[in-house]
mmCIF file of C-alpha atoms in Angstrom:
data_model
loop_
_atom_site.group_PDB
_atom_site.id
_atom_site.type_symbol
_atom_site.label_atom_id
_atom_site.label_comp_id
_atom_site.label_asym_id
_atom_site.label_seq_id
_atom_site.Cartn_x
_atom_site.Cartn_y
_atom_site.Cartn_z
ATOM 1 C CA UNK C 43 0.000 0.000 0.000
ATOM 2 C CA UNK C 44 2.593 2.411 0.776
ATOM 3 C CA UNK C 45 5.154 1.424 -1.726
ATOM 4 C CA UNK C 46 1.713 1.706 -4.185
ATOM 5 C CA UNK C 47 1.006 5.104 -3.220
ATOM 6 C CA UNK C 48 4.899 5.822 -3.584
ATOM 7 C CA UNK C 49 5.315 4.138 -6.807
ATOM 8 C CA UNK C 50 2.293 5.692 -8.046
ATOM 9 C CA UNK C 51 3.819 9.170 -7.452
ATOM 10 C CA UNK C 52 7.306 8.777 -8.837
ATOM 11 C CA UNK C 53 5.813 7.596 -11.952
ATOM 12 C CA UNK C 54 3.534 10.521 -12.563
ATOM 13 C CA UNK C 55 6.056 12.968 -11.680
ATOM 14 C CA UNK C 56 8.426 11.395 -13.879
ATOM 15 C CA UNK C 57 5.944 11.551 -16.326
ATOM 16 C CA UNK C 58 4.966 15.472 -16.240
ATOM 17 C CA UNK C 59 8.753 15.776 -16.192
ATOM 18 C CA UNK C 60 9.567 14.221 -19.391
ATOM 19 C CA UNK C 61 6.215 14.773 -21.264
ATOM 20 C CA UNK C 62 7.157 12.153 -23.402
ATOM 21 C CA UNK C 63 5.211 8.775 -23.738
ATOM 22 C CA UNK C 64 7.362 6.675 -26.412
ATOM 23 C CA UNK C 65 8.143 3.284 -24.937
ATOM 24 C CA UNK C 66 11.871 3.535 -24.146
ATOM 25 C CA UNK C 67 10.510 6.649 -21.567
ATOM 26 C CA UNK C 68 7.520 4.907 -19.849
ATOM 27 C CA UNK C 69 9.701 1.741 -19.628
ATOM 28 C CA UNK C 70 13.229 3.630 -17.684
ATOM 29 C CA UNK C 71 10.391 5.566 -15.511
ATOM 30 C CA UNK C 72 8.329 2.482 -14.519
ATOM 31 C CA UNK C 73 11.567 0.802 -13.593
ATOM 32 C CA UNK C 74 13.148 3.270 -12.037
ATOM 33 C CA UNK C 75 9.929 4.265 -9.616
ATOM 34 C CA UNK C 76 9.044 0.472 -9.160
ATOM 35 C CA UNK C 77 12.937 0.473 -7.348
ATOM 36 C CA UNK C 78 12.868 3.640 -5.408
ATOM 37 C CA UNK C 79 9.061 2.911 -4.131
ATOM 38 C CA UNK C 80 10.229 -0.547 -2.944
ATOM 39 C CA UNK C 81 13.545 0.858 -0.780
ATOM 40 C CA UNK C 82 11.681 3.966 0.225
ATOM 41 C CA UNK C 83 7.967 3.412 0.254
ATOM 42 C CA UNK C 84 7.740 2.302 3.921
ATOM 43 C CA UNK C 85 9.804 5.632 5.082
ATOM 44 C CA UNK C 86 8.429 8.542 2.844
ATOM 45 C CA UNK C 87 4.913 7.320 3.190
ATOM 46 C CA UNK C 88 4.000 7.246 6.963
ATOM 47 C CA UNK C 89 -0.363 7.394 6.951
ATOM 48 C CA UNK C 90 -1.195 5.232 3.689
ATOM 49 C CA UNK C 91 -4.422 5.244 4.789
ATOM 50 C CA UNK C 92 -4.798 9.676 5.007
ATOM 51 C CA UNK C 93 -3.792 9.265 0.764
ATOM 52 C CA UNK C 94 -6.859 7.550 -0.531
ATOM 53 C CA UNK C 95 -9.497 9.548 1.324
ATOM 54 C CA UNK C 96 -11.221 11.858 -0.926
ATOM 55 C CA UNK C 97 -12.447 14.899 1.866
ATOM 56 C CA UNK C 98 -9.072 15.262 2.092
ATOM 57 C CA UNK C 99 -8.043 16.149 -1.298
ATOM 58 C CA UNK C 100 -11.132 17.816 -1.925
ATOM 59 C CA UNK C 101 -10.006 20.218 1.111
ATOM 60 C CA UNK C 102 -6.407 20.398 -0.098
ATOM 61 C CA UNK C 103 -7.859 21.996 -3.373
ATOM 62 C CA UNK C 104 -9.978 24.141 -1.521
ATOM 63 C CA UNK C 105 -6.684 25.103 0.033
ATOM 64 C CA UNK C 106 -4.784 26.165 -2.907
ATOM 65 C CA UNK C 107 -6.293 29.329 -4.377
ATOM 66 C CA UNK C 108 -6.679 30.840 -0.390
ATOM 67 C CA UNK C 109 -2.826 30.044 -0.177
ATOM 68 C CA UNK C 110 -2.380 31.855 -3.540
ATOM 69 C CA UNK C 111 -4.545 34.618 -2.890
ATOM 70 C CA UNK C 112 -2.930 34.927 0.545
ATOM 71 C CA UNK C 113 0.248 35.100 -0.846
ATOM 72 C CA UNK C 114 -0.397 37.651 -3.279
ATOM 73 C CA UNK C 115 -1.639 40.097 -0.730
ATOM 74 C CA UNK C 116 1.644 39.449 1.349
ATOM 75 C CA UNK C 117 3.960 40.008 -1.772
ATOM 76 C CA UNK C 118 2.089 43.516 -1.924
ATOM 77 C CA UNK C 119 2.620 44.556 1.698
ATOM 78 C CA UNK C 120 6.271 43.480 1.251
ATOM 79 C CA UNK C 121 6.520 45.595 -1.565
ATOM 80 C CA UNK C 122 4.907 48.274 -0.274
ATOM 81 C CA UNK C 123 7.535 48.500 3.018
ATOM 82 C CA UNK C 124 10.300 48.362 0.818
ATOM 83 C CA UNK C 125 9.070 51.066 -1.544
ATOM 84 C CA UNK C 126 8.170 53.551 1.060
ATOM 85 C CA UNK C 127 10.914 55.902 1.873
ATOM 86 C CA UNK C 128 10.646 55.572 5.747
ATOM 87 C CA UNK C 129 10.484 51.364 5.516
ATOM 88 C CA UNK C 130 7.073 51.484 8.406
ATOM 89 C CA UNK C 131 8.794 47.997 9.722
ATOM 90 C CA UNK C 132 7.778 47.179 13.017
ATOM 91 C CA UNK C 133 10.046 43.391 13.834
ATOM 92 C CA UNK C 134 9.894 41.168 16.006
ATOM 93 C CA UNK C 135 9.638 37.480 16.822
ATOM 94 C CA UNK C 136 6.113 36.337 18.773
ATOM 95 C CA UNK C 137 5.341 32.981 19.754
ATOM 96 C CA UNK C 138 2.124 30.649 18.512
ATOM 97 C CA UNK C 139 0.524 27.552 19.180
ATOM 98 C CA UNK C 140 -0.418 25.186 16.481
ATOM 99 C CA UNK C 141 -3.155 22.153 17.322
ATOM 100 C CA UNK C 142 -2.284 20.734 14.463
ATOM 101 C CA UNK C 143 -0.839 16.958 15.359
ATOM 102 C CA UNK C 144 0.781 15.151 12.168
ATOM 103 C CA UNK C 145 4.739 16.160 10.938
ATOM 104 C CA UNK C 146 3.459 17.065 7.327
ATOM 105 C CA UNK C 147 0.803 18.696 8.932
ATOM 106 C CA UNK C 148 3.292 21.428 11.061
ATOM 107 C CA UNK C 149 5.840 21.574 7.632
ATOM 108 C CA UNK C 150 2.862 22.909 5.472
ATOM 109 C CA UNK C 151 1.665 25.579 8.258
ATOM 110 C CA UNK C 152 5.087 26.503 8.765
ATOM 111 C CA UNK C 153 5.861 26.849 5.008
ATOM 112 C CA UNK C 154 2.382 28.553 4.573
ATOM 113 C CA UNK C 155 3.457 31.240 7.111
ATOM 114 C CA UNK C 156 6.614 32.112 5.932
ATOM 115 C CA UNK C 157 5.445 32.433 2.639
ATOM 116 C CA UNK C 158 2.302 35.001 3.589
ATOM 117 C CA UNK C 159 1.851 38.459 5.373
ATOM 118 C CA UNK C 160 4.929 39.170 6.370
ATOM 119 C CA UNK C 161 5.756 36.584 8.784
ATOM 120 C CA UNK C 162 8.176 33.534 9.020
ATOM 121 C CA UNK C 163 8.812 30.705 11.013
ATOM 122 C CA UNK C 164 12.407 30.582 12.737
ATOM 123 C CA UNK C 165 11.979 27.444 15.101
ATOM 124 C CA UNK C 166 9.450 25.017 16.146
ATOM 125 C CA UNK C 167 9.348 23.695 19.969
ATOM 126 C CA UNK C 168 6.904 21.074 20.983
ATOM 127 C CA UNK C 169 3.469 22.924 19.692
ATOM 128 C CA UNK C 170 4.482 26.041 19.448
ATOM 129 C CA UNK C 171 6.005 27.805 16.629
ATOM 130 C CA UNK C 172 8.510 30.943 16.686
ATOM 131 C CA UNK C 173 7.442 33.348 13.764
ATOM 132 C CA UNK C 174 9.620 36.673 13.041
ATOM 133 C CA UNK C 175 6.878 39.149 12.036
ATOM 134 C CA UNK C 176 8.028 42.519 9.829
ATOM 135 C CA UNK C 177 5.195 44.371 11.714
ATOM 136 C CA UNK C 178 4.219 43.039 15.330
ATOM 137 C CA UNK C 179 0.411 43.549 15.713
ATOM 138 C CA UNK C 180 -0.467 41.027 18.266
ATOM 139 C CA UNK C 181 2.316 40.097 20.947
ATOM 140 C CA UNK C 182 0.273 37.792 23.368
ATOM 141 C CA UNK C 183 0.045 33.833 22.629
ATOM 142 C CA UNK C 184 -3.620 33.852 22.227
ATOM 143 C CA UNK C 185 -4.081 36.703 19.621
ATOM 144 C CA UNK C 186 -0.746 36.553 17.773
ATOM 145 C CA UNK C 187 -2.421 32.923 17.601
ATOM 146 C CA UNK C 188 -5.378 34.148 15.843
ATOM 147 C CA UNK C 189 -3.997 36.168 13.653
ATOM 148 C CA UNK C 190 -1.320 34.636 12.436
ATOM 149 C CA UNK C 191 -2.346 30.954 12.466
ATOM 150 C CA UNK C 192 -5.600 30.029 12.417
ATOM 151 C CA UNK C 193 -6.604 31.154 9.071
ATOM 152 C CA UNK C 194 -4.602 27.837 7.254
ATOM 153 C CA UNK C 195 -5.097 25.841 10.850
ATOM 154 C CA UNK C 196 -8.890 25.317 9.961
ATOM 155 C CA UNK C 197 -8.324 23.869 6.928
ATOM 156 C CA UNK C 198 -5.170 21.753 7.252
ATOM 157 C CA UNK C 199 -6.475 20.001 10.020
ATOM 158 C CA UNK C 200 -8.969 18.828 7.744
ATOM 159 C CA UNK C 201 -6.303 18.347 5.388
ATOM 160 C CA UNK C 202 -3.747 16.441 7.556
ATOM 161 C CA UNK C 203 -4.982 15.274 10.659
ATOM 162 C CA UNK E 261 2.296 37.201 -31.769
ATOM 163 C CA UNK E 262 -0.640 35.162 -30.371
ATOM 164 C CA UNK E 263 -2.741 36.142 -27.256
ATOM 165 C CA UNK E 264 -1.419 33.487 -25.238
ATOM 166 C CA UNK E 265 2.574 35.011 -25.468
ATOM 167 C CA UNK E 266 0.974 38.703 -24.586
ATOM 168 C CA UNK E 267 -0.382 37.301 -22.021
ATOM 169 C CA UNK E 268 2.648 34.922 -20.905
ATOM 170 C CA UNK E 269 4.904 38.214 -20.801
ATOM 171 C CA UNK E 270 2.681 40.176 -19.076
ATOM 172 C CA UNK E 271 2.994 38.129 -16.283
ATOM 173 C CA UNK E 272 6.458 37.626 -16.670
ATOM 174 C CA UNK E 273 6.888 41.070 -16.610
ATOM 175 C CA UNK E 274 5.243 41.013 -12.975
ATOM 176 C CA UNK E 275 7.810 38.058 -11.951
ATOM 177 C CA UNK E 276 10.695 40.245 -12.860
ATOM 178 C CA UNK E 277 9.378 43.130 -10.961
ATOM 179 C CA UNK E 278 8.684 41.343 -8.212
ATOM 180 C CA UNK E 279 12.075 39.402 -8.171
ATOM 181 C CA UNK E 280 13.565 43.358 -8.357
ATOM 182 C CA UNK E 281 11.704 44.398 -5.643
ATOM 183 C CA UNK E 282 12.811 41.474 -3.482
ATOM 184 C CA UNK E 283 16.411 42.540 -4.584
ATOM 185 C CA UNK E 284 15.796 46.390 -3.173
ATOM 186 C CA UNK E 285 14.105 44.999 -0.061
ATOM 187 C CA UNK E 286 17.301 42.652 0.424
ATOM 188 C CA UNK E 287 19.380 45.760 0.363
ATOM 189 C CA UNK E 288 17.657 48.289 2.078
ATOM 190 C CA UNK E 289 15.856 46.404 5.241
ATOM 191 C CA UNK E 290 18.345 46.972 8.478
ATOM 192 C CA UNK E 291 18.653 43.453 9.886
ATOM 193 C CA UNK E 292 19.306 39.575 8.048
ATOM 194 C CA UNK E 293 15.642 38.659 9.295
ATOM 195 C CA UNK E 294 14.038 41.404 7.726
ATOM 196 C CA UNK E 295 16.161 40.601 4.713
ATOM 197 C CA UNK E 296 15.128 37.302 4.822
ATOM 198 C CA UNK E 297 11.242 38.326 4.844
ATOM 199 C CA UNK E 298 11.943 39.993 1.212
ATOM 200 C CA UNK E 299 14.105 37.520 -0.191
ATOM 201 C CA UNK E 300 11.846 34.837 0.498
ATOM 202 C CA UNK E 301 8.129 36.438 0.117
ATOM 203 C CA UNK E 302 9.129 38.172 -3.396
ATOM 204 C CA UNK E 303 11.710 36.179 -4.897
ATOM 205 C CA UNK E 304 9.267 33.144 -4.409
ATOM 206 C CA UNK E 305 6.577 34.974 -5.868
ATOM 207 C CA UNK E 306 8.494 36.694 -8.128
ATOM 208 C CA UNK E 307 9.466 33.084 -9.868
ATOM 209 C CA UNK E 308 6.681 31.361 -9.708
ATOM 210 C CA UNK E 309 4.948 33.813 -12.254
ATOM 211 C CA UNK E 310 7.908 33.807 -14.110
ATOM 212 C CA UNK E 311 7.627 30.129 -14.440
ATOM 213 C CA UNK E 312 3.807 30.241 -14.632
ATOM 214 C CA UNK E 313 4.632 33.079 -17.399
ATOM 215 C CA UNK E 314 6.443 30.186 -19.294
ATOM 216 C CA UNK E 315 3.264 27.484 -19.016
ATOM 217 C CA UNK E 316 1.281 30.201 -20.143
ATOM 218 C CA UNK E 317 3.242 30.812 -23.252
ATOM 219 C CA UNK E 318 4.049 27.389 -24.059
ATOM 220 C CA UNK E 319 0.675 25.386 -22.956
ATOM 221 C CA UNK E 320 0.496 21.568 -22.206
ATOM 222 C CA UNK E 321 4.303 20.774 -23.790
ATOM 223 C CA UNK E 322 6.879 19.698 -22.363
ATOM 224 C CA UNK E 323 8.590 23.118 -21.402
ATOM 225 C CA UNK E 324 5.414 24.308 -20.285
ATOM 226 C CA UNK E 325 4.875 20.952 -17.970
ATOM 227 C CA UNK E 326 7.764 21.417 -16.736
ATOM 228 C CA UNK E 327 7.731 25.086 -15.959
ATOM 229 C CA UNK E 328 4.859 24.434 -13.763
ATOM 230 C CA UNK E 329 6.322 21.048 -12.189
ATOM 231 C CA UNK E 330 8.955 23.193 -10.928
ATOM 232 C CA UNK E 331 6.732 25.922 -9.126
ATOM 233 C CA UNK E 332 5.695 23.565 -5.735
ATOM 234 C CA UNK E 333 9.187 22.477 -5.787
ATOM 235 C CA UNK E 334 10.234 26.280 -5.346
ATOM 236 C CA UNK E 335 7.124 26.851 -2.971
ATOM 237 C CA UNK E 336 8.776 23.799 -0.687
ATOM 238 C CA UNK E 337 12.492 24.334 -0.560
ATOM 239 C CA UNK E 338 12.554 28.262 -0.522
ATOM 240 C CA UNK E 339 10.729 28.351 3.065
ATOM 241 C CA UNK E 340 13.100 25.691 4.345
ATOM 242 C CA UNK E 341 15.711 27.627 3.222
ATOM 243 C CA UNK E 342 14.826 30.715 4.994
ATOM 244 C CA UNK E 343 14.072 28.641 8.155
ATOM 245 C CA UNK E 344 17.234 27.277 7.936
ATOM 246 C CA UNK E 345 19.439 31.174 7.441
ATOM 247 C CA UNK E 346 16.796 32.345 10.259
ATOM 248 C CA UNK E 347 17.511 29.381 13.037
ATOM 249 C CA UNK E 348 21.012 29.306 11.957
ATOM 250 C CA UNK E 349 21.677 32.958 12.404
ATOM 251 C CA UNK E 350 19.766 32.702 15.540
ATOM 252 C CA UNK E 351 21.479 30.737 17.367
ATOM 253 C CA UNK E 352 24.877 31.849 16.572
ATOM 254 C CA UNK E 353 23.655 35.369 18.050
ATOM 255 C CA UNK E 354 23.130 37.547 15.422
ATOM 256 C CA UNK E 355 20.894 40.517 17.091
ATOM 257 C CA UNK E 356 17.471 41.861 15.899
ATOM 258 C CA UNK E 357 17.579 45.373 14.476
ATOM 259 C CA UNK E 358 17.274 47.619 17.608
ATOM 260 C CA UNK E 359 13.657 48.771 17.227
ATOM 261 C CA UNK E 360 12.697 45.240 16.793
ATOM 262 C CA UNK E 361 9.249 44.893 19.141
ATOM 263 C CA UNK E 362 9.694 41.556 20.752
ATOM 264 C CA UNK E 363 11.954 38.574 20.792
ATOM 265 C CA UNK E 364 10.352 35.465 22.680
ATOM 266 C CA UNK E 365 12.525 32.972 20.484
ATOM 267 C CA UNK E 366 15.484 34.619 23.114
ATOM 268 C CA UNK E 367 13.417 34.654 26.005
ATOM 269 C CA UNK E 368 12.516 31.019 25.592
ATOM 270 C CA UNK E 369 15.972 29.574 24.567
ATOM 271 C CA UNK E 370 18.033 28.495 27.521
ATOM 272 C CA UNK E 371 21.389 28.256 26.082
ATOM 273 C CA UNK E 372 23.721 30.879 25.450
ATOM 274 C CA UNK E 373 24.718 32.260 21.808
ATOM 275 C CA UNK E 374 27.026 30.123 20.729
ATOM 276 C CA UNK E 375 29.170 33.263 19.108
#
């Protein structure tokens, strides 16, 4: 099941990559996934059994145009500090607390942060993530919380956990 | 030319732009983590439409496929990276800027700069 899910990845990757479907290509890819899924599969894949439910990837593409749109605004605020003459940066690093459970889980929410309103995550302890913010608004657990975290929290725990 | 390369180089035009910006905000913030903020946040964006720029131009070929393979693999590792720089720098002591707000990170860790 795992090496499946494994194999099963390689192979399309491998076959976006190349965009090519004569026989010599499908046959080197096939091979080549069908050995790295059998070493790996029971290390990269940990839940086999999160893969093949279909909430979750209907949530995961629910997931993808907030992330973009999200992003977009915080590529706009960025620019806008660094345009403006007197840089209105406020810095600072604040701590949050994530109730999110699963490894891949905390990666993507740490990933997702850095990569939106200027905030990024420095260091993760236990459940609670440190996040260097370019302008401190909230500096208490609870509301930095709020603010920073819980708008991807919602839906990755229905994503990952 | 066709609509789809107009298109295509309008937003790579807004990849470039955004790739410069990153550029000026990596020279003129005061300290590396606010450096970090724009060389992550704009670069990343910044490439991404150049890549999705590319698709755009070429459709469902090969370069195309690939030019959008490549943008989660560039959403993935440039975060890490920055997390990496961030915890790295960190640790080793390198101060905040001096109007920085708040530091818990500093407050929490127990062990001594290692500079």
């Amino acid at each position: 099941m795992k090496k499946a899910i494994l194999i099963l990845f390689i192979f399309t990757l491998w076959l976006l990559l190349t965009w090519n479907a004569s026989w010599q290509s499908l046959v080197a890819g096939g091979v080549t996934a069908l050995m790295v899924g059998l070493i790996f599969g029971n290390l990269a894949v940990t839940a086999p059994m999160k893969v093949i439910q279909p909430q979750r990837w209907f949530w995961l593409l629910l997931y993808i145009p907030i992330f973009i749109w999200e992003m977009a605004k915080a590529n706009f605020d960025v620019a806008y500090r660094v345009l403006h003459p007197k840089m209105p940066i406020h810095p600072g690093i604040v701590k949050v607390k994530t109730r999110l459970k699963s490894p891949l889980g905390i990666a993507f929410l740490a990933n997702s942060i850095t990569l939106t309103p200027g905030t990024f995550t420095i260091d993760l302890k236990d459940e609670y993530l440190y996040i260097h913010c370019i302008n401190v608004r909230h500096q208490k657990l609870d509301e930095a919380t709020k603010d920073i975290v819980s708008r991807f929290e919602k839906l990755l725990i229905k994503i990952f956990d | 030319m066709a609509w789809n390369e107009w298109i295509g180089f309008i937003i790579i035009g807004f990849g470039v732009a955004f790739d410069a910006l990153g550029c000026l905000g990596l020279l003129r913030f005061p300290d590396i983590y606010n450096r970090l903020q724009g060389a992550t946040k704009c670069v990343t964006f910044g490439t991404c439409g150049i890549l999705f720029g590319i698709f755009v131009m070429n459709g469902f070929t090969g370069f195309g496929i690939k030019a959008l393979v490549a943008i989660p693999f560039v959403l993935l590792t440039s975060p890490v990276g920055a997390h990496a720089l961030a915890r790295g720098a960190h640790i080793f002591g390198v101060p905040l800027w001096e109007k920085s707000v708040v530091d818990h990170y500093k407050q929490d860790r127990k062990d001594k700069p290692r500079l």
